[in-house]
C-alpha cells in the first residue's frame, strides 16, 4: 500500500529459488545456481575446510592433516628464489623446483613424491651447492649429484623456522623435515625399498645428466637435449625453452 492504511493485514509475497538467483544475478553477476548447489544441495563426506585451507593449513585426502602452512612455504621458496636471482645467469629456484616436480611426476607411482618433498630436496641440494649455478644444466646436475652422495643418510631439514641442531629426530627410515613444521617428516612412510628404488632412479638421472654434459662438451646440442629428455621426457624441449625465457 501507500503507507496510509495502518489497519491493513501484512501481505505475504512468496518467492522461490529462481527468484533469489535472478535477483542476486542482477546485483552481482555470478553463477549463483552453481553456488547454491555446491554449498547447500551437495552433500560432502567431510567438513567444509576451505576456510582453513585458504588460511594456510592443508587437510589431506586421508582425513589426516598435512602439518604445514602454505604461506610460510611460499616464503621459504621465495626467499631462495630471491637469492638465486641475485646471482649471475638465468637460473631460479622456482624454475628448478618446477623442472624437478615435472620429473617427479614421471616416476613410478611407488616412488612419486608429494610436491613438498621435491621442494625440500631441491632446497637442500641448492644450499649444499652454496646457491644456484649460472646455468640450468650445472644446477640440475648438482641436484642429482647431491642426492646420490647424500643417499638420505642423514636428516634433511632447514633452519628457517626451527633449529635443526636442537631437534629430537624421528626414527623413520628416511627423514625429510617440512621446512615449516619440524614435527612433519614428509618421508615418514618410506621403507628401505622405497629409498633404494628412489635412489636407483636418481642414479639413472645422474648418468643421463653426465651423458648430456659429454654432448655439451662435444658441441652436440641436439644430443645434450636428447639426454635431458631421458630424465624429463620430450616435454623438456619446451620446458627448457620456457625456463630460459623466464
Coordinates of C-alpha atoms in Angstrom, one line a residue:
X1 CA 0.0 0.0 0.0
X2 CA 0.9 3.7 0.2
X3 CA 1.5 3.6 3.9
X4 CA -1.7 5.5 4.8
X5 CA -3.7 2.4 5.7
X6 CA -2.3 1.3 9.1
X7 CA -5.0 -1.3 9.6
X8 CA -4.3 -3.5 6.6
X9 CA -3.1 -7.0 7.2
X10 CA 0.5 -7.7 6.3
X11 CA 0.7 -9.4 2.8
X12 CA 2.9 -12.4 2.1
X13 CA 4.9 -12.1 -1.2
X14 CA 6.1 -15.6 -1.9
X15 CA 9.3 -16.2 -3.9
X16 CA 11.2 -19.3 -4.9
X17 CA 14.9 -20.2 -5.6
X18 CA 14.8 -18.9 -9.2
X19 CA 13.6 -15.5 -7.9
X20 CA 16.6 -15.3 -5.4
X21 CA 19.1 -16.4 -8.1
X22 CA 17.7 -13.9 -10.6
X23 CA 17.9 -11.0 -8.0
X24 CA 21.4 -11.9 -6.9
X25 CA 22.4 -12.1 -10.6
X26 CA 21.2 -8.5 -11.1
X27 CA 23.2 -7.3 -8.1
X28 CA 26.4 -9.3 -8.8
X29 CA 26.8 -11.3 -12.0
X30 CA 27.8 -14.8 -10.9
X31 CA 26.9 -18.5 -11.2
X32 CA 24.6 -18.3 -8.2
X33 CA 22.8 -21.5 -9.1
X34 CA 26.1 -23.4 -9.0
X35 CA 27.0 -21.6 -5.8
X36 CA 23.8 -22.8 -4.0
X37 CA 24.2 -26.3 -5.5
X38 CA 27.7 -26.7 -4.1
X39 CA 27.1 -25.0 -0.8
X40 CA 23.6 -26.2 0.0
X41 CA 22.4 -29.1 -2.2
X42 CA 25.5 -31.2 -2.5
X43 CA 26.4 -33.4 0.5
X44 CA 30.1 -33.7 1.4
X45 CA 31.6 -36.6 3.3
X46 CA 33.8 -34.2 5.2
X47 CA 33.5 -30.8 6.9
X48 CA 33.8 -27.6 4.8
X49 CA 37.6 -27.0 5.3
X50 CA 38.0 -24.4 2.6
X51 CA 38.4 -21.5 5.0
X52 CA 41.1 -23.4 7.0
X53 CA 42.9 -24.4 3.8
X54 CA 42.8 -20.9 2.4
X55 CA 44.2 -19.7 5.8
X56 CA 47.3 -21.9 5.2
X57 CA 46.7 -25.3 6.7
X58 CA 46.2 -28.2 4.3
X59 CA 43.9 -31.2 5.1
X60 CA 44.9 -34.5 3.4
X61 CA 42.5 -36.8 1.5
X62 CA 43.0 -39.5 4.1
X63 CA 41.5 -37.1 6.7
X64 CA 44.8 -36.5 8.4
X65 CA 46.3 -33.0 8.4
X66 CA 49.3 -32.0 6.4
X67 CA 51.1 -30.1 9.1
X68 CA 52.4 -27.2 7.1
X69 CA 51.5 -23.6 6.2
X70 CA 51.0 -22.6 2.5
X71 CA 52.0 -19.0 3.3
X72 CA 55.2 -19.9 5.2
X73 CA 56.2 -22.4 2.4
X74 CA 55.7 -19.8 -0.2
X75 CA 58.0 -17.5 1.8
X76 CA 60.6 -20.4 2.2
X77 CA 60.7 -20.8 -1.6
X78 CA 60.5 -17.1 -2.5
X79 CA 63.5 -16.2 -0.2
X80 CA 65.6 -18.8 -2.0
X81 CA 64.3 -17.6 -5.3
X82 CA 65.3 -14.1 -4.4
X83 CA 68.8 -15.3 -3.6
X84 CA 69.0 -17.2 -6.9
X85 CA 68.0 -14.1 -8.8
X86 CA 70.9 -12.1 -7.2
X87 CA 73.4 -14.5 -8.8
X88 CA 74.5 -14.3 -12.4
X89 CA 72.7 -16.3 -15.0
X90 CA 69.0 -17.2 -15.7
X91 CA 68.6 -20.0 -13.1
X92 CA 65.9 -19.5 -10.5
X93 CA 64.8 -21.6 -7.5
X94 CA 61.2 -21.6 -8.9
X95 CA 62.5 -22.9 -12.2
X96 CA 64.5 -25.8 -10.7
X97 CA 61.6 -26.8 -8.5
X98 CA 59.3 -26.8 -11.5
X99 CA 61.6 -29.0 -13.5
X100 CA 62.2 -31.4 -10.7
X101 CA 58.4 -31.6 -10.0
X102 CA 57.9 -32.4 -13.6
X103 CA 60.5 -35.3 -13.3
X104 CA 58.9 -36.5 -10.1
X105 CA 55.5 -36.8 -11.8
X106 CA 57.1 -39.1 -14.4
X107 CA 58.4 -41.5 -11.8
X108 CA 56.8 -44.8 -11.0
X109 CA 53.8 -44.4 -8.6
X110 CA 55.6 -46.3 -5.9
X111 CA 58.3 -43.6 -5.6
X112 CA 56.5 -40.5 -6.9
X113 CA 56.6 -38.0 -4.0
X114 CA 54.4 -35.0 -2.9
X115 CA 55.4 -31.5 -4.1
X116 CA 56.6 -30.6 -0.6
X117 CA 59.2 -33.4 -0.7
X118 CA 60.6 -32.2 -4.1
X119 CA 60.8 -28.6 -2.8
X120 CA 62.7 -29.8 0.2
X121 CA 65.3 -31.9 -1.6
X122 CA 65.9 -29.2 -4.2
X123 CA 66.4 -26.6 -1.5
X124 CA 68.7 -28.9 0.4
X125 CA 70.8 -29.5 -2.8
X126 CA 71.0 -25.8 -3.6
X127 CA 72.0 -25.0 0.0
X128 CA 74.7 -27.7 -0.3
X129 CA 75.9 -26.2 -3.5
X130 CA 76.1 -22.7 -2.0
X131 CA 73.5 -21.4 -4.3
X132 CA 72.4 -21.9 -7.9
X133 CA 75.0 -22.0 -10.7
X134 CA 74.9 -19.7 -13.7
X135 CA 73.5 -22.5 -16.0
X136 CA 70.4 -24.7 -15.7
X137 CA 72.4 -27.8 -16.7
X138 CA 75.0 -27.5 -14.0
X139 CA 72.4 -26.7 -11.3
X140 CA 70.3 -29.8 -12.3
X141 CA 73.4 -32.0 -12.3
X142 CA 74.3 -30.6 -8.9
X143 CA 70.9 -31.6 -7.5
X144 CA 71.3 -35.2 -8.8
X145 CA 74.9 -35.3 -7.5
X146 CA 73.8 -34.2 -4.1
X147 CA 71.1 -36.8 -3.9
X148 CA 73.3 -39.7 -4.9
X149 CA 76.0 -38.6 -2.4
X150 CA 73.6 -37.9 0.5
X151 CA 71.5 -41.0 0.0
X152 CA 69.2 -39.8 2.7
X153 CA 71.9 -40.9 5.2
X154 CA 71.1 -38.0 7.5
X155 CA 68.0 -35.9 8.1
X156 CA 67.2 -33.1 5.7
X157 CA 66.0 -30.0 7.5
X158 CA 66.2 -26.2 7.4
X159 CA 66.8 -23.5 9.9
X160 CA 64.3 -21.0 8.5
X161 CA 61.6 -21.8 11.1
X162 CA 63.4 -24.1 13.7
X163 CA 66.8 -25.0 15.0
X164 CA 67.7 -28.3 13.4
X165 CA 70.5 -28.9 15.8
X166 CA 68.1 -28.9 18.8
X167 CA 65.6 -31.3 17.3
X168 CA 64.9 -34.8 18.5
X169 CA 64.7 -36.5 15.1
X170 CA 62.2 -39.3 14.4
X171 CA 63.5 -42.9 14.0
X172 CA 62.0 -43.2 10.5
X173 CA 64.0 -44.8 7.7
X174 CA 64.3 -41.5 5.8
X175 CA 63.8 -38.1 7.4
X176 CA 63.0 -35.1 5.2
X177 CA 61.6 -32.5 7.5
X178 CA 58.9 -30.0 6.5
X179 CA 60.7 -26.7 6.2
X180 CA 58.0 -25.0 8.2
X181 CA 57.0 -27.6 10.8
X182 CA 59.8 -29.9 12.2
X183 CA 57.2 -32.4 13.5
X184 CA 56.2 -33.3 10.0
X185 CA 58.5 -35.8 8.3
X186 CA 57.3 -35.8 4.8
X187 CA 59.1 -39.1 4.1
X188 CA 57.8 -40.9 7.2
X189 CA 56.1 -43.6 5.1
X190 CA 59.3 -44.5 3.3
X191 CA 60.7 -48.0 3.7
X192 CA 64.2 -49.2 2.8
X193 CA 62.7 -50.5 -0.5
X194 CA 61.3 -47.0 -1.2
X195 CA 64.6 -45.4 -0.6
X196 CA 66.6 -47.9 -2.7
X197 CA 64.1 -47.5 -5.6
X198 CA 64.2 -43.7 -5.4
X199 CA 68.0 -43.7 -5.3
X200 CA 68.1 -46.0 -8.3
X201 CA 66.0 -43.5 -10.2
X202 CA 68.4 -40.8 -9.1
X203 CA 71.4 -42.7 -10.4
X204 CA 69.7 -43.2 -13.8
X205 CA 69.0 -39.4 -13.9
X206 CA 72.6 -38.6 -12.9
X207 CA 74.1 -40.8 -15.6
X208 CA 71.8 -39.2 -18.2
X209 CA 72.9 -35.8 -16.9
X210 CA 76.6 -36.8 -17.4
X211 CA 75.7 -38.0 -20.9
X212 CA 74.2 -34.5 -21.6
X213 CA 77.4 -33.0 -20.3
X214 CA 79.6 -35.1 -22.6
X215 CA 77.4 -34.0 -25.5
X216 CA 77.7 -30.4 -24.5
X217 CA 81.5 -30.6 -24.4
X218 CA 81.4 -32.1 -27.9
X219 CA 79.2 -29.3 -29.1
X220 CA 76.3 -31.7 -29.8
X221 CA 73.4 -29.6 -28.6
X222 CA 70.8 -32.0 -30.0
X223 CA 72.5 -34.9 -28.3
X224 CA 72.5 -33.0 -25.0
X225 CA 68.8 -32.2 -25.2
X226 CA 68.1 -35.9 -26.0
X227 CA 70.0 -36.9 -22.9
X228 CA 68.0 -34.4 -20.8
X229 CA 64.8 -35.8 -22.3
X230 CA 65.7 -39.2 -20.8
X231 CA 65.2 -37.5 -17.4
X232 CA 62.3 -35.1 -18.1
X233 CA 60.6 -36.6 -21.1
X234 CA 60.1 -35.0 -24.5
X235 CA 58.4 -32.0 -22.9
X236 CA 61.8 -30.9 -21.7
X237 CA 62.4 -29.4 -25.1
X238 CA 59.6 -26.9 -24.4
X239 CA 60.2 -26.7 -20.7
X240 CA 63.9 -25.7 -21.1
X241 CA 62.9 -23.0 -23.6
X242 CA 60.4 -21.7 -21.2
X243 CA 62.9 -21.6 -18.3
X244 CA 65.4 -19.7 -20.5
X245 CA 62.8 -17.2 -21.4
X246 CA 61.6 -16.8 -17.8

